Coordinates of C-alpha atoms in Angstrom, one line a residue:
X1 CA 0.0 0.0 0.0
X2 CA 1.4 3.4 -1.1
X3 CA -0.5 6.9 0.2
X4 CA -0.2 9.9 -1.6
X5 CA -1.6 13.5 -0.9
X6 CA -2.7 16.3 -3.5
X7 CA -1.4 19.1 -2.2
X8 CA -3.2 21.3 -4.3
X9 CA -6.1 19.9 -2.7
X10 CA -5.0 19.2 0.8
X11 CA -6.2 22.4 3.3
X12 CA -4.9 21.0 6.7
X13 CA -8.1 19.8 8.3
X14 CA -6.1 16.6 10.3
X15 CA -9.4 14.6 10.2
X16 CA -6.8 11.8 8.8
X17 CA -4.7 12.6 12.3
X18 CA -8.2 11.4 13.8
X19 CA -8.1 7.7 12.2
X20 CA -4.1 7.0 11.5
X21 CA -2.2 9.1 13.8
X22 CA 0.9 7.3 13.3
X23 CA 0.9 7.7 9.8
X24 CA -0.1 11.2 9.2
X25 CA 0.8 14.7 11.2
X26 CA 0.4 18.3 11.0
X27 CA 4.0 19.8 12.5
X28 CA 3.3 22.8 14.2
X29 CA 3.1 26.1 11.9
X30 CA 1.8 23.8 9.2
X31 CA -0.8 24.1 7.0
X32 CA -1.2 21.0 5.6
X33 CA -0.8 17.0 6.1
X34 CA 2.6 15.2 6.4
X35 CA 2.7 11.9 5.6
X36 CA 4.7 9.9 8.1
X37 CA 4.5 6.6 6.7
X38 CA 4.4 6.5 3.0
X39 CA 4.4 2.3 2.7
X40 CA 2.6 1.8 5.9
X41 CA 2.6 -1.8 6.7
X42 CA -1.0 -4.2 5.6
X43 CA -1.7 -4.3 9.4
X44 CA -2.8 -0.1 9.2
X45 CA -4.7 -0.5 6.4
X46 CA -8.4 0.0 7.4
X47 CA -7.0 3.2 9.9
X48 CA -5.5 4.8 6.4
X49 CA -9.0 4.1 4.6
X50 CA -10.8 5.3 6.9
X51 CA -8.6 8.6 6.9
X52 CA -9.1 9.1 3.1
X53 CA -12.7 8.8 3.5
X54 CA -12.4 11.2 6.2
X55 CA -10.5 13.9 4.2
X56 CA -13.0 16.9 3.8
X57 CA -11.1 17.4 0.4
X58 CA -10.2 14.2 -0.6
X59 CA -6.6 14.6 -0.6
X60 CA -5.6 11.1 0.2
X61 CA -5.4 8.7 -2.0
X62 CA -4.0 5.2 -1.0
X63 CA -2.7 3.3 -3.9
X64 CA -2.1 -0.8 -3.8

């Protein structure tokens, strides 16, 4: 599983932050998403699906 994140799209919300802590953050000062984990391992899958779906813009995509 790969994630990627439109940052042309992407407006900082952190609902993501909300479902996959560990593989997303918002440093402080920042206006948008960081992606922690890039390849997160099978085992966090349904925590980074349920952050995509959760992503007021649908910035997240998570590719297979």
């Amino acid at each position: 599983m790969h994630i990627t994140v439109d940052y042309d799209l992407c407006e900082g919300h952190g609902q993501c932050l909300l479902a996959a802590p560990d593989v997303f953050d918002i440093p402080d000062g920042a206006e948008q998403v960081k992606v922690l984990q890039q390849d997160p391992p099978e085992a966090k899958r349904d925590a980074v699906i349920r952050a995509a779906a959760m992503c007021p813009a649908q910035a997240i995509h998570v590719l297979n």
